[in-house]
CSV table of C-alpha atoms in Angstrom, one decimal:
chain,number,residue,atom,x,y,z
E,1,PRO,CA,0.0,0.0,0.0
E,2,THR,CA,1.1,3.6,-0.5
E,3,VAL,CA,-0.3,4.8,2.7
E,4,ALA,CA,-0.1,3.3,6.0
E,5,PRO,CA,-3.4,2.5,7.7
E,6,TYR,CA,-2.4,4.1,10.9
E,7,ASN,CA,-0.7,7.3,12.0
E,8,ALA,CA,2.4,7.3,14.4
E,9,ASP,CA,0.2,7.9,17.2
E,10,GLY,CA,-2.0,4.8,16.6
E,11,SER,CA,-5.0,6.9,15.2
E,12,ILE,CA,-6.7,6.0,11.8
E,13,ALA,CA,-4.8,7.6,8.8
E,14,THR,CA,-6.3,9.6,6.1
E,15,ASN,CA,-5.4,9.0,2.6
E,16,PRO,CA,-3.5,12.4,1.7
E,17,PHE,CA,-4.2,11.8,-2.0
E,18,ASN,CA,-7.9,11.2,-1.8
E,19,ALA,CA,-9.5,12.2,1.5
E,20,THR,CA,-12.9,10.9,0.5
E,21,ASN,CA,-11.7,7.2,0.4
E,22,ASN,CA,-12.5,5.2,3.4
E,23,ASN,CA,-9.8,3.7,5.6
E,24,PRO,CA,-10.6,-0.1,5.9
E,25,ALA,CA,-8.9,-0.1,9.4
E,26,GLY,CA,-11.6,2.1,10.6
E,27,LEU,CA,-14.2,-0.5,10.2
E,28,LYS,CA,-12.9,-2.0,13.6
E,29,LEU,CA,-14.3,1.1,15.2
E,30,VAL,CA,-17.8,0.8,13.7
E,31,THR,CA,-20.8,-0.7,15.7
E,32,ASN,CA,-23.5,-2.3,13.9
E,33,LEU,CA,-26.0,-4.4,15.8
E,34,THR,CA,-29.0,-6.1,14.5
E,35,GLU,CA,-31.6,-8.0,16.7
E,36,GLU,CA,-34.4,-10.0,15.2
E,37,ASN,CA,-37.2,-11.6,17.0
E,38,ARG,CA,-40.0,-13.7,15.6
E,39,ILE,CA,-43.3,-15.0,16.8
E,40,LEU,CA,-45.1,-17.8,15.0
E,41,ALA,CA,-48.4,-19.2,16.3
E,42,THR,CA,-51.2,-21.3,15.0
E,43,SER,CA,-54.4,-22.5,16.5
E,44,TYR,CA,-57.4,-24.4,15.0
E,45,LEU,CA,-60.7,-25.6,15.9
E,46,LYS,CA,-61.9,-28.8,14.2
E,47,ILE,CA,-65.4,-30.1,14.3
E,48,ASN,CA,-66.4,-33.7,13.0
E,49,PHE,CA,-70.0,-33.6,12.0
E,50,THR,CA,-69.8,-37.2,10.7
E,51,SER,CA,-67.1,-39.7,9.7
E,52,SER,CA,-67.1,-38.1,6.3
E,53,LEU,CA,-67.7,-34.4,7.1
E,54,PHE,CA,-65.6,-31.9,9.1
E,55,PHE,CA,-65.1,-28.1,9.6
E,56,LYS,CA,-61.8,-26.6,10.4
E,57,GLU,CA,-61.2,-23.0,11.5
E,58,THR,CA,-57.5,-22.0,11.6
E,59,VAL,CA,-55.8,-18.7,12.9
E,60,GLY,CA,-52.1,-18.1,12.0
E,61,TYR,CA,-50.0,-15.4,13.4
E,62,ASP,CA,-46.6,-14.3,12.3
E,63,ASN,CA,-44.8,-11.3,13.7
E,64,ALA,CA,-41.1,-10.5,12.8
E,65,THR,CA,-39.4,-7.5,14.4
E,66,SER,CA,-35.9,-6.4,13.4
E,67,THR,CA,-34.1,-3.6,15.4
E,68,ASN,CA,-30.8,-2.1,14.2
E,69,ARG,CA,-28.3,0.4,16.2
E,70,ALA,CA,-25.2,1.6,14.5
E,71,PHE,CA,-22.6,4.2,15.4
E,72,VAL,CA,-19.6,5.3,13.1
E,73,PRO,CA,-17.3,7.5,15.2
E,74,ALA,CA,-15.4,10.4,13.7
E,75,GLU,CA,-12.2,8.4,14.5
E,76,ALA,CA,-13.1,5.8,12.0
E,77,LYS,CA,-12.2,8.3,9.2
E,78,ASN,CA,-15.2,7.2,7.1
E,79,SER,CA,-16.0,9.8,4.5
E,80,LEU,CA,-19.8,9.3,5.0
E,81,ALA,CA,-19.6,10.1,8.8
E,82,SER,CA,-16.6,12.4,9.0
E,83,THR,CA,-18.0,13.8,12.2
E,84,GLY,CA,-19.6,10.7,13.5
E,85,GLU,CA,-23.1,9.2,12.8
E,86,ALA,CA,-25.5,7.4,14.9
E,87,SER,CA,-28.8,5.5,14.0
E,88,GLN,CA,-31.5,3.4,15.5
E,89,SER,CA,-34.3,1.7,13.5
E,90,THR,CA,-37.0,-0.9,14.1
E,91,TYR,CA,-39.1,-2.7,11.5
E,92,GLN,CA,-42.1,-4.9,12.1
E,93,ASN,CA,-43.8,-7.2,9.7
E,94,LYS,CA,-47.0,-8.8,10.7
E,95,THR,CA,-49.2,-11.3,9.0
E,96,VAL,CA,-52.4,-12.7,10.2
E,97,LEU,CA,-54.4,-15.6,8.5
E,98,TYR,CA,-57.9,-16.6,8.9
E,99,SER,CA,-59.0,-19.9,7.3
E,100,SER,CA,-62.2,-21.7,7.2
E,101,LEU,CA,-62.4,-25.1,5.6
E,102,LEU,CA,-65.2,-27.6,5.0
E,103,ASN,CA,-64.4,-31.1,3.8
E,104,PHE,CA,-66.6,-34.1,2.7
E,105,LYS,CA,-64.9,-37.4,1.9
E,106,LYS,CA,-66.6,-40.6,1.1
E,107,GLN,CA,-66.2,-44.0,-0.4
E,108,PHE,CA,-69.2,-45.4,-2.5
E,109,GLY,CA,-68.1,-49.0,-3.5
E,110,LYS,CA,-65.5,-48.3,-6.3
E,111,HIS,CA,-66.3,-44.6,-6.3
E,112,ALA,CA,-64.1,-42.2,-4.0
E,113,LEU,CA,-65.4,-38.5,-3.7
E,114,GLU,CA,-63.8,-35.7,-1.8
E,115,ILE,CA,-65.0,-32.2,-2.0
E,116,THR,CA,-63.5,-29.2,-0.3
E,117,GLY,CA,-64.4,-25.6,0.2
E,118,ASP,CA,-62.0,-23.1,1.8
E,119,ASN,CA,-62.2,-19.3,2.5
E,120,ASP,CA,-59.0,-17.5,3.6
E,121,TYR,CA,-58.5,-13.9,4.7
E,122,GLN,CA,-54.9,-12.7,5.2
E,123,THR,CA,-53.7,-9.3,6.4
E,124,PHE,CA,-50.1,-8.1,5.9
E,125,ASN,CA,-48.9,-4.9,7.8
E,126,ASP,CA,-45.2,-3.4,7.8
E,127,VAL,CA,-44.2,-0.6,10.1
E,128,GLY,CA,-40.9,1.0,10.3
E,129,ASN,CA,-39.4,3.9,12.1
E,130,GLY,CA,-35.9,5.2,13.0
E,131,ALA,CA,-33.8,8.2,13.8
E,132,ARG,CA,-30.2,9.3,12.6
E,133,ALA,CA,-27.8,11.8,13.9
E,134,ILE,CA,-24.6,13.3,12.6
E,135,GLY,CA,-22.0,15.7,13.9
E,136,PHE,CA,-20.9,14.3,17.3
E,137,SER,CA,-18.3,16.2,19.5
E,138,THR,CA,-17.5,13.0,21.3
E,139,SER,CA,-17.9,9.2,20.7
E,140,ALA,CA,-18.7,8.5,24.3
E,141,PHE,CA,-22.5,8.2,23.7
E,142,SER,CA,-22.2,5.8,20.8
E,143,TYR,CA,-25.9,5.4,19.4
E,144,ASN,CA,-27.5,6.2,22.8
E,145,ASN,CA,-27.9,9.9,22.6
E,146,MET,CA,-29.0,11.1,19.2
E,147,GLY,CA,-29.7,14.6,20.7
E,148,ALA,CA,-25.8,15.1,21.1
E,149,GLY,CA,-25.6,15.1,17.3
E,150,SER,CA,-25.6,18.6,15.5
E,151,THR,CA,-28.3,17.4,13.1
E,152,GLN,CA,-31.0,14.8,13.6
E,153,TYR,CA,-33.3,13.2,11.2
E,154,ALA,CA,-36.5,11.1,12.1
E,155,TYR,CA,-38.4,8.9,9.6
E,156,SER,CA,-41.3,6.5,9.6
E,157,SER,CA,-43.2,4.2,7.2
E,158,GLN,CA,-46.3,2.0,7.1
E,159,SER,CA,-47.9,-0.2,4.4
E,160,GLY,CA,-50.5,-2.9,4.4
E,161,SER,CA,-52.4,-5.2,2.1
E,162,ASN,CA,-55.2,-7.7,2.4
E,163,LEU,CA,-55.8,-11.0,0.5
E,164,VAL,CA,-59.2,-12.8,0.2
E,165,SER,CA,-59.4,-16.3,-1.3
E,166,PHE,CA,-62.2,-18.6,-2.1
E,167,LEU,CA,-61.3,-22.1,-3.1
E,168,GLY,CA,-63.4,-25.1,-4.2
E,169,ARG,CA,-61.9,-28.6,-5.2
E,170,ILE,CA,-63.4,-31.9,-6.3
E,171,ASN,CA,-61.4,-35.0,-6.3
E,172,TYR,CA,-63.0,-38.2,-7.8
E,173,GLY,CA,-61.6,-41.6,-8.4
E,174,TYR,CA,-63.1,-44.7,-9.9
E,175,ASP,CA,-61.7,-48.1,-8.8
E,176,ASP,CA,-58.4,-46.3,-7.8
E,177,LYS,CA,-57.5,-46.2,-11.5
E,178,TYR,CA,-59.1,-43.3,-13.0
E,179,LEU,CA,-58.7,-40.0,-11.2
E,180,ILE,CA,-59.9,-36.6,-11.8
E,181,THR,CA,-59.4,-33.2,-9.9
E,182,LEU,CA,-61.3,-29.9,-10.6
E,183,SER,CA,-60.6,-26.8,-8.6
E,184,SER,CA,-61.7,-23.2,-8.9
E,185,ARG,CA,-59.9,-20.3,-7.0
E,186,TYR,CA,-61.1,-16.8,-6.8
E,187,ASP,CA,-58.6,-14.3,-5.2
E,188,GLY,CA,-59.0,-10.6,-4.3
E,189,SER,CA,-56.1,-8.4,-3.5
E,190,SER,CA,-56.0,-4.9,-2.1
E,191,LYS,CA,-52.8,-4.2,-4.1
E,192,PHE,CA,-54.6,-3.6,-7.4
E,193,ALA,CA,-56.8,-1.0,-8.7
E,194,GLN,CA,-60.5,-0.6,-8.2
E,195,GLY,CA,-62.3,-2.9,-10.5
E,196,HIS,CA,-59.2,-5.1,-11.0
E,197,LYS,CA,-58.7,-6.6,-7.6
E,198,TRP,CA,-60.3,-10.0,-8.3
E,199,GLY,CA,-58.8,-12.8,-10.3
E,200,TYR,CA,-60.3,-16.3,-11.3
E,201,PHE,CA,-57.9,-19.1,-11.5
E,202,PRO,CA,-59.3,-22.7,-12.4
E,203,SER,CA,-57.4,-25.8,-12.9
E,204,GLY,CA,-58.2,-29.5,-13.6
E,205,ALA,CA,-56.1,-32.8,-13.8
E,206,LEU,CA,-56.8,-36.4,-15.0
E,207,ALA,CA,-54.7,-39.4,-14.1
E,208,TRP,CA,-54.8,-43.0,-15.2
E,209,LYS,CA,-53.1,-45.7,-13.1
E,210,LEU,CA,-52.0,-47.9,-16.0
E,211,GLY,CA,-50.2,-50.2,-13.7
E,212,LYS,CA,-53.4,-51.5,-12.4
E,213,GLU,CA,-54.8,-52.5,-15.7
E,214,ASP,CA,-54.7,-56.2,-16.5
E,215,PHE,CA,-52.9,-55.7,-19.9
E,216,ILE,CA,-50.0,-53.9,-18.1
E,217,GLU,CA,-49.9,-56.3,-15.1
E,218,HIS,CA,-49.6,-59.3,-17.5
E,219,LEU,CA,-46.3,-57.7,-18.9
E,220,ASN,CA,-44.7,-58.2,-15.5
E,221,ILE,CA,-42.4,-55.3,-16.2
E,222,PHE,CA,-43.8,-52.3,-14.3
E,223,ASP,CA,-44.4,-52.1,-10.5
E,224,ASP,CA,-46.2,-48.8,-11.1
E,225,LEU,CA,-47.2,-46.9,-14.2
E,226,LYS,CA,-49.4,-43.7,-14.3
E,227,ALA,CA,-50.2,-41.2,-17.1
E,228,ARG,CA,-51.4,-37.8,-16.1
E,229,VAL,CA,-52.3,-34.5,-17.8
E,230,SER,CA,-53.2,-31.2,-16.2
E,231,TYR,CA,-53.9,-27.5,-16.9
E,232,GLY,CA,-54.3,-24.6,-14.4
E,233,LYS,CA,-54.0,-21.1,-14.1
E,234,THR,CA,-52.4,-19.2,-11.2
E,235,GLY,CA,-52.0,-15.5,-10.2
E,236,ASN,CA,-49.3,-13.4,-9.0
E,237,GLN,CA,-49.5,-10.3,-6.9
E,238,SER,CA,-45.8,-9.8,-5.8
E,239,ILE,CA,-45.6,-6.2,-6.0
E,240,GLY,CA,-45.4,-3.5,-3.3
E,241,THR,CA,-48.5,-2.3,-1.7
E,242,ASN,CA,-49.2,1.0,-3.0
E,243,TYR,CA,-48.7,1.1,-6.8
E,244,SER,CA,-52.3,1.4,-7.9
E,245,GLU,CA,-52.9,4.7,-6.0
E,246,VAL,CA,-51.3,8.1,-6.2
E,247,LEU,CA,-49.2,8.5,-3.1
E,248,LEU,CA,-47.7,11.5,-1.4
E,249,GLY,CA,-44.3,11.9,0.1
E,250,THR,CA,-41.8,14.4,1.2
E,251,THR,CA,-39.3,15.4,-1.4
E,252,GLY,CA,-36.2,17.6,-1.8
E,253,THR,CA,-34.7,19.7,0.9
E,254,PRO,CA,-36.2,21.5,3.7
E,255,THR,CA,-37.9,24.8,2.8
E,256,ALA,CA,-38.3,27.8,5.2
E,257,ILE,CA,-42.0,28.7,5.8
E,258,GLY,CA,-41.9,31.6,8.2
E,259,ASN,CA,-39.5,30.6,11.0
E,260,THR,CA,-40.0,26.8,10.4
E,261,GLU,CA,-38.1,24.5,8.0
E,262,THR,CA,-40.4,21.9,6.4
E,263,TYR,CA,-40.0,19.3,3.7
E,264,PRO,CA,-42.1,19.9,0.7
E,265,VAL,CA,-44.9,17.3,0.0
E,266,ALA,CA,-45.5,16.1,-3.4
E,267,PRO,CA,-46.9,12.9,-5.3
E,268,ASN,CA,-44.0,10.3,-5.4
E,269,VAL,CA,-45.9,7.3,-6.9
E,270,PRO,CA,-47.9,8.0,-10.0
E,271,GLY,CA,-50.5,5.2,-9.4
E,272,ASN,CA,-52.1,3.0,-12.1
E,273,LYS,CA,-55.8,2.6,-12.2
E,274,ASN,CA,-55.6,-0.5,-14.6
E,275,LEU,CA,-53.0,-2.4,-12.5
E,276,THR,CA,-54.2,-6.2,-12.0
E,277,TRP,CA,-53.1,-9.8,-11.6
E,278,GLU,CA,-50.3,-11.3,-13.4
E,279,ARG,CA,-51.7,-14.5,-14.8
E,280,THR,CA,-49.9,-17.9,-15.6
E,281,GLY,CA,-51.4,-20.9,-17.5
E,282,GLN,CA,-49.6,-24.1,-17.4
E,283,PHE,CA,-50.2,-27.4,-19.4
E,284,ASP,CA,-48.4,-30.6,-18.3
E,285,ALA,CA,-48.4,-34.1,-19.5
E,286,GLY,CA,-46.3,-36.8,-17.7
E,287,LEU,CA,-45.7,-40.4,-17.1
E,288,ASP,CA,-44.6,-42.0,-13.8
E,289,TYR,CA,-43.1,-45.4,-13.8
E,290,ALA,CA,-41.3,-47.9,-11.4
E,291,PHE,CA,-40.0,-51.4,-12.0
E,292,LEU,CA,-37.4,-53.9,-10.7
E,293,LYS,CA,-39.6,-54.2,-7.6
E,294,GLY,CA,-39.6,-50.4,-7.2
E,295,ARG,CA,-35.8,-50.0,-7.1
E,296,LEU,CA,-35.9,-48.0,-10.3
E,297,ARG,CA,-38.3,-45.1,-10.5
E,298,GLY,CA,-38.6,-42.0,-12.8
E,299,SER,CA,-40.9,-39.8,-14.6
E,300,ALA,CA,-41.2,-37.9,-17.8
E,301,ASP,CA,-43.0,-34.7,-18.3
E,302,TYR,CA,-43.8,-32.2,-21.1
E,303,TYR,CA,-44.7,-28.8,-20.0
E,304,HIS,CA,-45.9,-25.5,-21.6
E,305,ILE,CA,-46.2,-22.3,-19.5
E,306,VAL,CA,-47.5,-19.0,-20.7
E,307,THR,CA,-47.4,-15.8,-18.5
E,308,THR,CA,-49.4,-12.7,-19.4
E,309,ASP,CA,-49.8,-9.3,-18.0
E,310,LEU,CA,-46.4,-9.2,-16.4
E,311,LEU,CA,-46.0,-7.0,-13.5
E,312,LEU,CA,-43.2,-4.8,-14.4
E,313,ALA,CA,-41.7,-1.3,-13.4
E,314,PHE,CA,-41.0,1.1,-16.2
E,315,THR,CA,-38.7,4.0,-15.9
E,316,LEU,CA,-40.4,7.3,-16.6
E,317,PRO,CA,-38.7,10.6,-18.0
E,318,SER,CA,-37.7,13.0,-15.3
E,319,THR,CA,-40.1,15.6,-16.6
E,320,SER,CA,-43.0,13.4,-15.5
E,321,GLY,CA,-41.9,14.2,-11.8
E,322,PHE,CA,-41.7,10.3,-11.1
E,323,THR,CA,-39.1,7.9,-11.5
E,324,SER,CA,-41.0,4.8,-12.5
E,325,ILE,CA,-44.5,3.2,-12.8
E,326,VAL,CA,-45.6,-0.4,-12.4
E,327,ARG,CA,-47.8,-1.8,-15.3
E,328,ASN,CA,-49.1,-4.9,-16.8
E,329,ALA,CA,-47.2,-5.5,-19.9
E,330,GLY,CA,-45.7,-8.3,-21.9
E,331,ALA,CA,-45.7,-12.1,-21.8
E,332,THR,CA,-43.4,-15.1,-21.6
E,333,GLN,CA,-43.6,-18.6,-22.7
E,334,ASN,CA,-41.7,-21.7,-21.6
E,335,THR,CA,-41.9,-25.1,-23.2
E,336,GLY,CA,-39.7,-28.1,-22.2
E,337,VAL,CA,-39.2,-31.7,-21.4
E,338,GLU,CA,-38.2,-32.9,-18.0
E,339,LEU,CA,-36.8,-36.4,-17.3
E,340,SER,CA,-36.1,-37.8,-13.9
E,341,LEU,CA,-34.5,-41.2,-12.8
E,342,SER,CA,-33.6,-42.6,-9.3
E,343,SER,CA,-32.6,-45.9,-8.1
E,344,ASP,CA,-31.9,-48.0,-4.9
E,345,ASN,CA,-28.6,-49.6,-5.8
E,346,VAL,CA,-28.2,-51.6,-2.5
E,347,GLN,CA,-30.9,-52.8,-0.2
E,348,ILE,CA,-30.1,-54.1,3.2
E,349,GLY,CA,-33.1,-55.2,5.1
E,350,ARG,CA,-35.2,-52.0,5.0
E,351,ALA,CA,-32.4,-49.7,4.3
E,352,HIS,CA,-32.0,-48.4,0.8
E,353,VAL,CA,-28.7,-46.8,-0.6
């Protein structure tokens, strides 16, 4: 190195050729502590009306809190905190789930029928707040006295969303050979614009256990053989909570109004009144097989996936007053074949290798 990390008196050195460069040796003086706590809880009530019919009510709770405390002393010779910087922040993410499920399952001779109805309601809430101060005359306080800094900042944030789901599913099987599944899902998300909050996502699947047919059993080759085909639609709402509405926020630098400095308030999210679900449709056809007394197993799948109304962020010109907008735009398509094969090479009693 061209510059020693420490001065003769042991203090952190500054690069005389570029004073804005941070000295890595100063990192030893930096305090950065993060504490995370999480509470997960689930409770349910189940009522068996008959041996074939039951009702289940479930409540789930997830609360995650993260607290950060940091201090960069002036002695660290950090260009971002040349006079010392302290900060404290707390963020809380809370999710609550309410689920009501009704299930009917019955065997009628060779006929097997299962009907399920489910209603879910989820709430998501994120809250954050913190304080930051710079310009300390001493490092003795660390992050424990923000008021000792010459300049203080405070900030806070809050966001939340709700998701409501209705699900119906029917499973039918005949003679444990011919299987059919039909399902219908109706989801509503508060993240999307008025009139575009709800999405309908049906699916269906057929399966034929060929391995149980006489003409396959007589071959004495397969221990299991099943053909299946399915098609279904799913929705994606993985975006921030406030992209469909125009939002206000502070911007720029403080402005003097009388004897008081205040931050200007202006729209910082343009909003999109047409924002809606991203939708994916997937077709799959496959074959599962096993032979050699189940020691060799595998599957072959063909899939075709089409996603439309992609949720994408688009950069806006600076003259618009905004940086970006989230819109539904574009589509993707994936087609492929997937093959898998596994084996038990050595069997010792009940152990498989």
